[in-house]
Structure formats: C-alpha cells, structure tokens
mmCIF file with all atom_site columns, C-alpha atoms in Angstrom:
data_model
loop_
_atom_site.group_PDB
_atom_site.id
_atom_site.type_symbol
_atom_site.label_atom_id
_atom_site.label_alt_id
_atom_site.label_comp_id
_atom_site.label_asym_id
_atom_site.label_entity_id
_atom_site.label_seq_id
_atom_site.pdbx_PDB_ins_code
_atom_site.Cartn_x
_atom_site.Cartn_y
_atom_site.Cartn_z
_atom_site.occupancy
_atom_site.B_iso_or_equiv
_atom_site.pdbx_formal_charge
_atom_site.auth_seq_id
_atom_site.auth_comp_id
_atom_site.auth_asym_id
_atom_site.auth_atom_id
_atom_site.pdbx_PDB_model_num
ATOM 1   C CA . UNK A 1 1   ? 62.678  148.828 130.829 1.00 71.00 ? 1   UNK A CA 1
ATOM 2   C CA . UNK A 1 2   ? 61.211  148.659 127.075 1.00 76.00 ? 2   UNK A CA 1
ATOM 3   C CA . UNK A 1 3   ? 61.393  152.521 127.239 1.00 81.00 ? 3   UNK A CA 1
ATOM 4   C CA . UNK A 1 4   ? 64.983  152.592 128.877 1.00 82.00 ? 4   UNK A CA 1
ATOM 5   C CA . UNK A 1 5   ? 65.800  150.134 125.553 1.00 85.00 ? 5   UNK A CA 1
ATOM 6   C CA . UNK A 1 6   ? 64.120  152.523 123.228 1.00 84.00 ? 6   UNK A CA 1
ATOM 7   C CA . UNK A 1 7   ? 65.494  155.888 124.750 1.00 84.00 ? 7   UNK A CA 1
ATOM 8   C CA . UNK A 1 8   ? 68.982  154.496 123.935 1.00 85.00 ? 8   UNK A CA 1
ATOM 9   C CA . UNK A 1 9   ? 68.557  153.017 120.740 1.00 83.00 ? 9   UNK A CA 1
ATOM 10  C CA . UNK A 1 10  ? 66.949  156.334 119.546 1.00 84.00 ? 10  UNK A CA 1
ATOM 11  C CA . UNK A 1 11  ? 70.132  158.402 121.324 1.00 86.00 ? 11  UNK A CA 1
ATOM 12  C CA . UNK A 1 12  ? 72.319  156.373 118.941 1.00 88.00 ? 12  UNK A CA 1
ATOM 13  C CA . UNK A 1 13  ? 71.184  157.796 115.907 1.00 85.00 ? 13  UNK A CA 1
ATOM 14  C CA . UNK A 1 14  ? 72.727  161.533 116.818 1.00 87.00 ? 14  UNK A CA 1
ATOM 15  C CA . UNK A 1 15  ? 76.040  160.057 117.690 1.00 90.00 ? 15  UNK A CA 1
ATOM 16  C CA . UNK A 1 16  ? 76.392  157.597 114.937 1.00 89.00 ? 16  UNK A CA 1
ATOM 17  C CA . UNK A 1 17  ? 75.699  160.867 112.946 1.00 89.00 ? 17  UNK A CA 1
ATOM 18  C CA . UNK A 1 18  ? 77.693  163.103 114.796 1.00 90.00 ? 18  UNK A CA 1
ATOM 19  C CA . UNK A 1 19  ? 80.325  160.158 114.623 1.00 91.00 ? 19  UNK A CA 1
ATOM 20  C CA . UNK A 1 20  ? 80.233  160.041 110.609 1.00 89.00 ? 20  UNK A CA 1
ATOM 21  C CA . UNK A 1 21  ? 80.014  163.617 110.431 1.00 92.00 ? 21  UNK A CA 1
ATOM 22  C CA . UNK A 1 22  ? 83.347  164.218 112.057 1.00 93.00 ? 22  UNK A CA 1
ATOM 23  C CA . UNK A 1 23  ? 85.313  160.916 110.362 1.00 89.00 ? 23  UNK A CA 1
ATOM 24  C CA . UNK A 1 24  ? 83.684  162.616 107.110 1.00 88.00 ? 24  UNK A CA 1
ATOM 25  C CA . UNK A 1 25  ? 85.028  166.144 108.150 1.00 90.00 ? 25  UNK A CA 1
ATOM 26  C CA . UNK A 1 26  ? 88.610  164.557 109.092 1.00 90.00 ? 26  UNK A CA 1
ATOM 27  C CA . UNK A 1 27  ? 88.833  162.312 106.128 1.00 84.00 ? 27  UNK A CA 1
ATOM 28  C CA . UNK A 1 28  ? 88.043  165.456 103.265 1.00 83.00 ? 28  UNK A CA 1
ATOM 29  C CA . UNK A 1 29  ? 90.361  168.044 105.375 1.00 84.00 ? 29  UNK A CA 1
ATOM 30  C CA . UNK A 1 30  ? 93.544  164.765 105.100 1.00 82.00 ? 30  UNK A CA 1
ATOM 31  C CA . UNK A 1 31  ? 95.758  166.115 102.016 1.00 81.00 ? 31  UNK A CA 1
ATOM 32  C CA . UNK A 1 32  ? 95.730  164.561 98.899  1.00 77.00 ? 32  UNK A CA 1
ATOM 33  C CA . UNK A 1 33  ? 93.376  164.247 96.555  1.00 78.00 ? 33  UNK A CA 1
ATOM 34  C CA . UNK A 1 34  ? 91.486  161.124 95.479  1.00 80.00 ? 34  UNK A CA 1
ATOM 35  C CA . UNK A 1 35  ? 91.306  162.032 91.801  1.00 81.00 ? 35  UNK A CA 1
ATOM 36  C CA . UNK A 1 36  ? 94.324  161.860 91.342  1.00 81.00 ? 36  UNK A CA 1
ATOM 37  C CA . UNK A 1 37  ? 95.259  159.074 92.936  1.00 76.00 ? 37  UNK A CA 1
ATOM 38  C CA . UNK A 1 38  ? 93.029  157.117 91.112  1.00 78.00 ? 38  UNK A CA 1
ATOM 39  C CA . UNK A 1 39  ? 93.599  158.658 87.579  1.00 79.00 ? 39  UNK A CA 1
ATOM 40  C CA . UNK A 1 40  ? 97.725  158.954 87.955  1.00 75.00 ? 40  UNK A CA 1
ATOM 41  C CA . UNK A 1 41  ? 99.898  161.031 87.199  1.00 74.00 ? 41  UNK A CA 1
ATOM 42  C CA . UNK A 1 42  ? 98.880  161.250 83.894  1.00 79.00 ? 42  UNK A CA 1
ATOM 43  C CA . UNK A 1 43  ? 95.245  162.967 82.906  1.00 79.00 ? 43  UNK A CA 1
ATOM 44  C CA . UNK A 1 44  ? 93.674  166.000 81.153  1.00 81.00 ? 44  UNK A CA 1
ATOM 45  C CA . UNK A 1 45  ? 91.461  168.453 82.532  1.00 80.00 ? 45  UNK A CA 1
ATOM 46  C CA . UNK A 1 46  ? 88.557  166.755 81.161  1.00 83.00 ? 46  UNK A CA 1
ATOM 47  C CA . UNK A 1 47  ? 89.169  163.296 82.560  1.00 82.00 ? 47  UNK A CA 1
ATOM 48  C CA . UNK A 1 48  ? 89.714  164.910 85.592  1.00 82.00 ? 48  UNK A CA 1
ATOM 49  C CA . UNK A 1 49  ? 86.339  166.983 85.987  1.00 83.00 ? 49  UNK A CA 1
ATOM 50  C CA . UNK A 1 50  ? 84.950  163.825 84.596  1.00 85.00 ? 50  UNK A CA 1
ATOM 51  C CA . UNK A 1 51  ? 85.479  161.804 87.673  1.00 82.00 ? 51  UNK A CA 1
ATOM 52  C CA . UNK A 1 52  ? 85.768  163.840 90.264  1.00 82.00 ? 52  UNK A CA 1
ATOM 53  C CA . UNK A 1 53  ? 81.539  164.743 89.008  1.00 85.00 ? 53  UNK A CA 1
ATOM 54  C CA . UNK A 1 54  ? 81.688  160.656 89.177  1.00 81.00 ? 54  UNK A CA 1
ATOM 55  C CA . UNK A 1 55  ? 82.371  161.012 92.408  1.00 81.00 ? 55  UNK A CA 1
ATOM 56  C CA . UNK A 1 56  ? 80.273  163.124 93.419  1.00 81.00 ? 56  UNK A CA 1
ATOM 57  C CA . UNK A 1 57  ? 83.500  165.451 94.492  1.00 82.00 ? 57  UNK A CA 1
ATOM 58  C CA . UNK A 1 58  ? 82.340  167.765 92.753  1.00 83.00 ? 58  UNK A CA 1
ATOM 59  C CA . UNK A 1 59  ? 79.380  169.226 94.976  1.00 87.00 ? 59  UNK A CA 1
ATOM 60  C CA . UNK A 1 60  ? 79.123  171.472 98.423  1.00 87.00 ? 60  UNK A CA 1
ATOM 61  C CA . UNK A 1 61  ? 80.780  169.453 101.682 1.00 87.00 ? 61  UNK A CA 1
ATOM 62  C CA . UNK A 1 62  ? 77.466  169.550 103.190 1.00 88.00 ? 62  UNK A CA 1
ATOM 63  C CA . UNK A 1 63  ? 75.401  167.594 100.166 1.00 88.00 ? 63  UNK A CA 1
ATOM 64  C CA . UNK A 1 64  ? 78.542  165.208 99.714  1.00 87.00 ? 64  UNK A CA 1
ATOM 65  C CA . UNK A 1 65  ? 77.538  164.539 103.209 1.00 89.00 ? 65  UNK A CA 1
ATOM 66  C CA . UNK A 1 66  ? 73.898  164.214 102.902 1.00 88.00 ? 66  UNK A CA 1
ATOM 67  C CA . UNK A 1 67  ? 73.993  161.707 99.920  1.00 87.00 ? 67  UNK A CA 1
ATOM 68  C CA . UNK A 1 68  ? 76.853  159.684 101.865 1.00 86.00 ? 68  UNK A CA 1
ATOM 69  C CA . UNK A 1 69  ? 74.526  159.292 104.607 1.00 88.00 ? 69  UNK A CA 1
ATOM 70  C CA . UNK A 1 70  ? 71.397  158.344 102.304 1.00 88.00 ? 70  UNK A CA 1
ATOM 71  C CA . UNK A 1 71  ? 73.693  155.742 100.627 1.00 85.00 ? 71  UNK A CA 1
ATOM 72  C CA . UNK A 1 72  ? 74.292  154.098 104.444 1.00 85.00 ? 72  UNK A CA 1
ATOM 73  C CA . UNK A 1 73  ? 71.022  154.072 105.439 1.00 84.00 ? 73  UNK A CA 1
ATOM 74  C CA . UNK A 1 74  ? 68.690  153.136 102.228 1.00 85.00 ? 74  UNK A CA 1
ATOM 75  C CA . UNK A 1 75  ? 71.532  150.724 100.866 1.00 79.00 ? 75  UNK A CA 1
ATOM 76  C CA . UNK A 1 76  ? 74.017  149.743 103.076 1.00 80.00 ? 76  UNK A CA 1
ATOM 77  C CA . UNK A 1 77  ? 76.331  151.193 100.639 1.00 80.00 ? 77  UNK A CA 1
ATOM 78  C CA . UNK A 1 78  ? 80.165  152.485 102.320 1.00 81.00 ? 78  UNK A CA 1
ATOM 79  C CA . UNK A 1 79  ? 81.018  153.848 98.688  1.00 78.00 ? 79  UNK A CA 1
ATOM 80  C CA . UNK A 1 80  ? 83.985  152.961 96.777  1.00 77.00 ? 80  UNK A CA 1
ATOM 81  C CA . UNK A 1 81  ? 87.990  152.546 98.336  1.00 77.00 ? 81  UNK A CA 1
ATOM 82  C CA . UNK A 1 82  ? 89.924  155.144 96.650  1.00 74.00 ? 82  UNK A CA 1
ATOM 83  C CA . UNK A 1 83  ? 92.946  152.636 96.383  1.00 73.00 ? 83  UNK A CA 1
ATOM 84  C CA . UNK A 1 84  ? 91.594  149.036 95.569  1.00 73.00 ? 84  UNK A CA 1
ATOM 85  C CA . UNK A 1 85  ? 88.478  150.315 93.779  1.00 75.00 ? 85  UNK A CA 1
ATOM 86  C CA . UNK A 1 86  ? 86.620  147.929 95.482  1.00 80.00 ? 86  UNK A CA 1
ATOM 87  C CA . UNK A 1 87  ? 83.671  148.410 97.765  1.00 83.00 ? 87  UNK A CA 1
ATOM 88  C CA . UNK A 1 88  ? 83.990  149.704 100.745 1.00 82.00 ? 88  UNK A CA 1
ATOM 89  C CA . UNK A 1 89  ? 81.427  147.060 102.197 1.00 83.00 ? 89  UNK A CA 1
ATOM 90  C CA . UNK A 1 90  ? 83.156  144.109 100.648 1.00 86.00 ? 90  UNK A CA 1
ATOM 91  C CA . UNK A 1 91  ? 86.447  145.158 102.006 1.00 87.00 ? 91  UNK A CA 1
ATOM 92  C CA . UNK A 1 92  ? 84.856  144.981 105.137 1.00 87.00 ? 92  UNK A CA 1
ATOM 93  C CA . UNK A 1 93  ? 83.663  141.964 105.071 1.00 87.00 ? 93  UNK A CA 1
ATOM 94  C CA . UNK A 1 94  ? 86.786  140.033 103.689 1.00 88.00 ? 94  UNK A CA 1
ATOM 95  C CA . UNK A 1 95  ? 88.602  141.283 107.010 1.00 88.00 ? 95  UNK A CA 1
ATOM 96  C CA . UNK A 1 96  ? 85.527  141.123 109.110 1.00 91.00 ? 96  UNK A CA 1
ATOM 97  C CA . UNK A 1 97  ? 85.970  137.394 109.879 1.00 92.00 ? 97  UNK A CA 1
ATOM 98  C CA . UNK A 1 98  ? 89.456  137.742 111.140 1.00 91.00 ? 98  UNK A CA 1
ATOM 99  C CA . UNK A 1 99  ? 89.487  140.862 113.341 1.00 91.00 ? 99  UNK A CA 1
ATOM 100 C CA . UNK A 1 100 ? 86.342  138.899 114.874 1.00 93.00 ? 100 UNK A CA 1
ATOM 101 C CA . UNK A 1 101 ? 88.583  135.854 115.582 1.00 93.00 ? 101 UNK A CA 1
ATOM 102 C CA . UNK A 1 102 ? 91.279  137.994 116.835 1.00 92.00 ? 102 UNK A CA 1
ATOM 103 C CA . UNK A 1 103 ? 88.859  140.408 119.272 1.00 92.00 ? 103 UNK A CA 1
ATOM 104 C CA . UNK A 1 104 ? 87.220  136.807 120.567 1.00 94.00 ? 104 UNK A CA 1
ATOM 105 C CA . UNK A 1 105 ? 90.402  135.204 121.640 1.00 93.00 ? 105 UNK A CA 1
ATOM 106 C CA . UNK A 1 106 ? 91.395  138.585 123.052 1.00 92.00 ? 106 UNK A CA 1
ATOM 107 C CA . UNK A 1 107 ? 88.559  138.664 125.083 1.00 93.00 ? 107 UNK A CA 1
ATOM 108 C CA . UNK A 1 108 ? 89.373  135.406 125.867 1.00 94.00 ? 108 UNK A CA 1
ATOM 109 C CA . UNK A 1 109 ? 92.922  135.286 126.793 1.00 92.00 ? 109 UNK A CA 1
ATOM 110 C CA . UNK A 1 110 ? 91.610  138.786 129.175 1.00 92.00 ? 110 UNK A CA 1
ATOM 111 C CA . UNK A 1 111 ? 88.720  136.493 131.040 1.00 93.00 ? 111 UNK A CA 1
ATOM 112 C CA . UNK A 1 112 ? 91.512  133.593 131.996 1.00 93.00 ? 112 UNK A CA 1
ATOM 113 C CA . UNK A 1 113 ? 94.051  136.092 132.620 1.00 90.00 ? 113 UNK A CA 1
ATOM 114 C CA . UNK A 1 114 ? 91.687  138.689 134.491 1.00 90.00 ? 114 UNK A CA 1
ATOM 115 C CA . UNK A 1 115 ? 89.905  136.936 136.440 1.00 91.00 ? 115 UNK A CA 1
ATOM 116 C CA . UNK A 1 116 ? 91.353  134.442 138.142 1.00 91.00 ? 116 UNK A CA 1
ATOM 117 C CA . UNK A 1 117 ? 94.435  137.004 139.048 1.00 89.00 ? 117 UNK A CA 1
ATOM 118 C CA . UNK A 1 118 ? 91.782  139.488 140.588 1.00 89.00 ? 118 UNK A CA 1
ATOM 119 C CA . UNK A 1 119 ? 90.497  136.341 142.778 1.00 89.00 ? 119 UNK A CA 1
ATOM 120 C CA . UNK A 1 120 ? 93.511  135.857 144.250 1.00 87.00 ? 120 UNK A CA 1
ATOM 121 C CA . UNK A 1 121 ? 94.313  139.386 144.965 1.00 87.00 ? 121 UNK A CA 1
ATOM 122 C CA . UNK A 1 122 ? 90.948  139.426 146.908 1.00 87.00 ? 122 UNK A CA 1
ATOM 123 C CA . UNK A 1 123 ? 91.141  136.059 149.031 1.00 86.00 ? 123 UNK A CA 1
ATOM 124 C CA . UNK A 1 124 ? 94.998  137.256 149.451 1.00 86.00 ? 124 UNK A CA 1
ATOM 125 C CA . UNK A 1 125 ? 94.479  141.002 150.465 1.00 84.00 ? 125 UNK A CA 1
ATOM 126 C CA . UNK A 1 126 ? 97.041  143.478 151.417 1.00 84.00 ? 126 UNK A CA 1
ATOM 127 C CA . UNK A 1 127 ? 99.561  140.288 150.667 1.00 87.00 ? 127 UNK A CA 1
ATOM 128 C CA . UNK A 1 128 ? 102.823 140.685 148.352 1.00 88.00 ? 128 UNK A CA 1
ATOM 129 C CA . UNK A 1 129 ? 100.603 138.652 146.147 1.00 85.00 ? 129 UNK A CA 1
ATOM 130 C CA . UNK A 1 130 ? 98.114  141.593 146.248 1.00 84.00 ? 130 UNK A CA 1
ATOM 131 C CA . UNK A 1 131 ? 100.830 143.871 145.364 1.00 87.00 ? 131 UNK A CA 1
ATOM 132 C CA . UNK A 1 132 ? 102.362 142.450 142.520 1.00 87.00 ? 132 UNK A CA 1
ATOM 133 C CA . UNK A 1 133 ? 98.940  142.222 141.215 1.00 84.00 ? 133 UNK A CA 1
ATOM 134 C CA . UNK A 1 134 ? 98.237  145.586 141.297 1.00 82.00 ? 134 UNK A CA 1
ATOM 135 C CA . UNK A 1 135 ? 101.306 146.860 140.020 1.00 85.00 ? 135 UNK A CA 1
ATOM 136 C CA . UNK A 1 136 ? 101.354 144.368 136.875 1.00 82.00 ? 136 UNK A CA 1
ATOM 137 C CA . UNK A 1 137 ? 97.859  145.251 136.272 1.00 80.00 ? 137 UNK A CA 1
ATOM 138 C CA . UNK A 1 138 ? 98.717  148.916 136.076 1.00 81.00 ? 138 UNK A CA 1
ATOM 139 C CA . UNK A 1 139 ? 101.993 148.381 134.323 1.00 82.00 ? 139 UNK A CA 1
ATOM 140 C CA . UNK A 1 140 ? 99.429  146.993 131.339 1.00 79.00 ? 140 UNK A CA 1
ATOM 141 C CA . UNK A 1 141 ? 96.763  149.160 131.664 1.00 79.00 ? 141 UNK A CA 1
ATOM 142 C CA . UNK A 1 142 ? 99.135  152.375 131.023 1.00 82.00 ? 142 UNK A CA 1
ATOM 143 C CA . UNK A 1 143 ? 100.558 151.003 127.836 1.00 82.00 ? 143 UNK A CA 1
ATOM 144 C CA . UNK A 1 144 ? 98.401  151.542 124.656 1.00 84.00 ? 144 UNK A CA 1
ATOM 145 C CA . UNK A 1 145 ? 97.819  148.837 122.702 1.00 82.00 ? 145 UNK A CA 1
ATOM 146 C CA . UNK A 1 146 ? 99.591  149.385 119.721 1.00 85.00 ? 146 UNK A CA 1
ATOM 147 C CA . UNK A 1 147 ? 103.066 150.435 121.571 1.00 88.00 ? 147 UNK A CA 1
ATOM 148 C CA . UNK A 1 148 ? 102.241 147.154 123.434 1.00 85.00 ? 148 UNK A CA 1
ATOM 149 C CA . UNK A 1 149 ? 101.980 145.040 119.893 1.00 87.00 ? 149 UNK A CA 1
ATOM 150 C CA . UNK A 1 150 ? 105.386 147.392 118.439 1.00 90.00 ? 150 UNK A CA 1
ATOM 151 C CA . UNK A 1 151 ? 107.415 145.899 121.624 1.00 89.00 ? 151 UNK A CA 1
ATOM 152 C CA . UNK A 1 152 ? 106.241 142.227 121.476 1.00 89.00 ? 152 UNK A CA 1
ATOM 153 C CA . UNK A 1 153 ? 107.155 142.508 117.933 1.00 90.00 ? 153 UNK A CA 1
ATOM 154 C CA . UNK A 1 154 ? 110.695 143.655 118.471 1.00 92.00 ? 154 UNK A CA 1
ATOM 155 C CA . UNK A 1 155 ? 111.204 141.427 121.488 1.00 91.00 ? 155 UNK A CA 1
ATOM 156 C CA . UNK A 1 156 ? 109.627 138.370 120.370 1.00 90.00 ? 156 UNK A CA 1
ATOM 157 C CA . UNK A 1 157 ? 109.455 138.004 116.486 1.00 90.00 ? 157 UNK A CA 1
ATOM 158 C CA . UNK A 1 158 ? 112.836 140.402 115.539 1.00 89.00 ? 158 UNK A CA 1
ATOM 159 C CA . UNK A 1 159 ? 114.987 139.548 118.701 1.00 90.00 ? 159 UNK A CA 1
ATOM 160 C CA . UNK A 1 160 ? 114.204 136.341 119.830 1.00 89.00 ? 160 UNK A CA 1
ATOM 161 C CA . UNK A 1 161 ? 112.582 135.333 116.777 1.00 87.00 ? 161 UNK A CA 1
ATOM 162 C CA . UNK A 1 162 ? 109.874 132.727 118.454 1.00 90.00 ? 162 UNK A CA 1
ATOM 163 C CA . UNK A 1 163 ? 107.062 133.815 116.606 1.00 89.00 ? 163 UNK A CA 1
ATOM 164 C CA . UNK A 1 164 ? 106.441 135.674 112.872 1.00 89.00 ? 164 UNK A CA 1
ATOM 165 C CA . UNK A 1 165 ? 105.485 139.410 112.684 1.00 83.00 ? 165 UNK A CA 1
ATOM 166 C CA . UNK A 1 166 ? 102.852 139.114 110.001 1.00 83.00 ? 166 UNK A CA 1
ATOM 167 C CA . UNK A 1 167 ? 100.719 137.538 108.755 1.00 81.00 ? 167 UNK A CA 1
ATOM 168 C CA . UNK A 1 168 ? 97.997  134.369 110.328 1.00 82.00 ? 168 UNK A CA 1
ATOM 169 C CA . UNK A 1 169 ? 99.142  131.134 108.156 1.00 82.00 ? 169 UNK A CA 1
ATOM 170 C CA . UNK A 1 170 ? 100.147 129.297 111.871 1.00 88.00 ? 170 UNK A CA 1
ATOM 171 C CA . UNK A 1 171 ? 98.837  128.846 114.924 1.00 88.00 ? 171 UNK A CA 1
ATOM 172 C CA . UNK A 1 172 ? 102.348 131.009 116.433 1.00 88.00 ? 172 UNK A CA 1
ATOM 173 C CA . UNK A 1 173 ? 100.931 134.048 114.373 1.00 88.00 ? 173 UNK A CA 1
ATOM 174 C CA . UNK A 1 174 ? 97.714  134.327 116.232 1.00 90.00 ? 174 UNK A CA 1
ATOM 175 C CA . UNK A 1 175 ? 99.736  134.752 119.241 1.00 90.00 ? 175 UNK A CA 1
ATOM 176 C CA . UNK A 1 176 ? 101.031 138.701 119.261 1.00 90.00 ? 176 UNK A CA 1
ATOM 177 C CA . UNK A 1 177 ? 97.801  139.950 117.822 1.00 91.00 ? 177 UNK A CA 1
ATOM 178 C CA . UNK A 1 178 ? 95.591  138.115 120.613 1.00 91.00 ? 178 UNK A CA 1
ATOM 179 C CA . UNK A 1 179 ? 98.165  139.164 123.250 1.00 89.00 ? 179 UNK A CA 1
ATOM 180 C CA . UNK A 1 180 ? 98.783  142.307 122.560 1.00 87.00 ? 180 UNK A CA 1
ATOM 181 C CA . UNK A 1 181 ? 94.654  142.752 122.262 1.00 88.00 ? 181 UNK A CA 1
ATOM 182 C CA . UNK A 1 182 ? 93.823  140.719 125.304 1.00 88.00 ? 182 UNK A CA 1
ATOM 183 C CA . UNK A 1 183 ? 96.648  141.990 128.299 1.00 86.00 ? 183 UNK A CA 1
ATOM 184 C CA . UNK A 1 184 ? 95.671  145.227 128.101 1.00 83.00 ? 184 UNK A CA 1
ATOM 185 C CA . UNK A 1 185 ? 92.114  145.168 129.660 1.00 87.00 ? 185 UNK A CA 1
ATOM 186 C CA . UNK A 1 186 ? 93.558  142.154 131.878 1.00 87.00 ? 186 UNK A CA 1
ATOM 187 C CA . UNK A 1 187 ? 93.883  145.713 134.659 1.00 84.00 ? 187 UNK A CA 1
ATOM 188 C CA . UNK A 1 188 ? 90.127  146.452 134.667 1.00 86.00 ? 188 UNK A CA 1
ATOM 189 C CA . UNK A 1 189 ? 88.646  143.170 134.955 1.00 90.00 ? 189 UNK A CA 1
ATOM 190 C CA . UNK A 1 190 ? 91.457  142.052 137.470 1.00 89.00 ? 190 UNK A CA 1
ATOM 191 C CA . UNK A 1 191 ? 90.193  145.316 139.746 1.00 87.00 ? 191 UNK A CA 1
ATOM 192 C CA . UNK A 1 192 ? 86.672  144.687 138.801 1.00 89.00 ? 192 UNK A CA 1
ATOM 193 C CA . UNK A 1 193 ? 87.014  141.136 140.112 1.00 90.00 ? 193 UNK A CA 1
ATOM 194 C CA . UNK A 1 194 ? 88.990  142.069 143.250 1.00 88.00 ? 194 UNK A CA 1
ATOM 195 C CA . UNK A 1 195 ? 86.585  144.572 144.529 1.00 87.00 ? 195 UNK A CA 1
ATOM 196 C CA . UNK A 1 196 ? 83.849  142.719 143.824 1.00 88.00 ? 196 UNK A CA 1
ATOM 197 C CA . UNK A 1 197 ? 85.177  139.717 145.690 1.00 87.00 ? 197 UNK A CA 1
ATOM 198 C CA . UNK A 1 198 ? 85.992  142.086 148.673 1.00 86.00 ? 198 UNK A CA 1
ATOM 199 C CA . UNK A 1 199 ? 82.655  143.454 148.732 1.00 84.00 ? 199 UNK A CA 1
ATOM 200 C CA . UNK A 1 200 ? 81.051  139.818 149.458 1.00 84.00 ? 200 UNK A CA 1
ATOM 201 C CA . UNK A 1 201 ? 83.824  137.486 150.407 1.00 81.00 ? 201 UNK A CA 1
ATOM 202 C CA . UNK A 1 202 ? 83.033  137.805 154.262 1.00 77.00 ? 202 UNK A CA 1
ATOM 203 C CA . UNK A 1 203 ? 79.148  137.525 153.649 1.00 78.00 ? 203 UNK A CA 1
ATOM 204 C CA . UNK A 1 204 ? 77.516  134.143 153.688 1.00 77.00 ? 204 UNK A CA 1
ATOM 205 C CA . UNK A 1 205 ? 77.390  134.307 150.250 1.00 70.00 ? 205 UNK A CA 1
ATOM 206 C CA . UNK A 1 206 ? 79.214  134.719 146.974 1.00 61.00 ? 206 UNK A CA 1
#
C-alpha cells in the first residue's frame, strides 16, 4: 500500500509539470502583450525594454519556463497578475475562501440530491419512478456547467427575478452558484447509488 501511495505521489510530479508546461505554452501564444498593458499606451523604447527585462520577458520560452517553475517550487511564488499588479498567490487566496464555500455546498446539495434519488430508483426498479430518474439524471449530466449557470441566470434572476445574478451579500445569492455547481454531478452519483443498491439489495445484507 505505502508503495502504491508513493508510486502516485511521485507520478504527479510529470503531470503537474506537463500541466504547467502547457497552461505556460497557451498563456504566452494568447495575443497581447503584457508590457504594454501594464505600461499604457504611452511609453518609450527604453521603458519598454526596461520592464519587459523586469519581467523576465525578455529571455528564451524555455528559461522563462525553467525560472517560473523554480519560483513554484523553492518559494511558492505564482509571479505577479499582469492587471492588478498584485500577487498571483494573494489573489488566490482572497478568492480561495469563497470558491471553497461554494464547491462544499455543491457537493452538498449533489449528496442530498444524488443519493437519495438513486435509492429510490433501485428499491423502485424498472418503475416510471425509475424512468424519470434516469432521464432527469441524464438531462443534467449532458449540460455543462456553465450553460447550466447562463440559463438559471436568465430564467431565475433576469426573468423571474427571484434571486440576484452577482454577487454573495445574501443568503438568495449563494443559491445559482451552488446549484448550478451541485445538479450537475447529481447523474453520476444517482447511477452510482442505483447500481450499487441493485447489486446487494436482494442479499442479506446492505
């Protein structure tokens, strides 16, 4: 087991890399050009060589790389955002509390929904409960999640107008995020559940 553990902590370390390398790739081949959208509109030559070298912009792909890497690994450091000049780690961190909220109460809102449907399915089999079920769950399971969140907003917060569309100052605004986060894997555990139960449900135990 301890060298099961080990095997896949140590197969991490070429996809993280392999991860950052392409994110890396995608984000320097993305037009536009940082320099300039941090100095303006409005800059010699000299002010711009000057920080693009403060960037470190100014070397091969491969060494921009490198040193990005380094920077993870021997100081935790994510650099510097191009548009708040902030650090990357702190801007992390100021959202980090919130999108773990919202991903708990997603996972959450999946468990109640999830499995107590896929229960029922089972102890109901081949019944028009069963059906419906199945046919809901797959209804949610082909939508993505953020065409899922783009029609709860237009139905609920800019038709109906029962809950806001940004923002998390009330309880009502937690409610599309969560949702829209949570119904979507409601399919796989419902499934999971249901064939599970069928498995065992006529054994003498459960």
């Amino acid at each position: 087991m301890g060298k099961f553990i080990l095997k896949r902590i140590l197969w991490m370390i070429p996809v993280l890399l392999g991860v950052l390398f392409i994110v890396f790739t995608i984000n320097r081949l993305t037009p536009g050009d940082p320099v300039t959208a941090i100095l303006g509109s409005n800059y010699t030559e000299e002010q711009y060589v000057q920080q693009e070298a403060a960037m470190g912009l100014d070397k091969p792909f491969l060494v921009q790389f490198v040193n990005y890497v380094k920077d993870i690994v021997t100081g935790f450091d994510f650099g510097t955002s191009y548009q708040s000049r902030q650090s990357v780690g702190k801007e992390i961190a100021k959202r980090l509390p919130t999108t773990l909220s919202i991903g708990v109460l997603g996972v959450l809102v999946t468990a109640i929904i999830g499995i107590p449907l896929g229960i029922i399915a089972a102890t109901h089999q081949n019944s028009i409960f069963d059906y419906i079920v199945t046919v809901v769950s797959m209804f949610f399971a082909s939508m993505p999640n953020f065409w899922m969140a783009l029609m709860m907003i237009i139905i609920f917060s800019l038709n109906l107008r029962w809950v806001p569309a940004t923002g998390l100052a009330t309880w009502k605004a937690w409610i599309l995020p969560v949702l829209s986060l949570g119904l979507s894997p409601v399919a796989s555990v419902t499934r999971m559940t249901r064939s599970s139960m069928l498995e065992v449900i006529r054994q003498d135990y459960i």
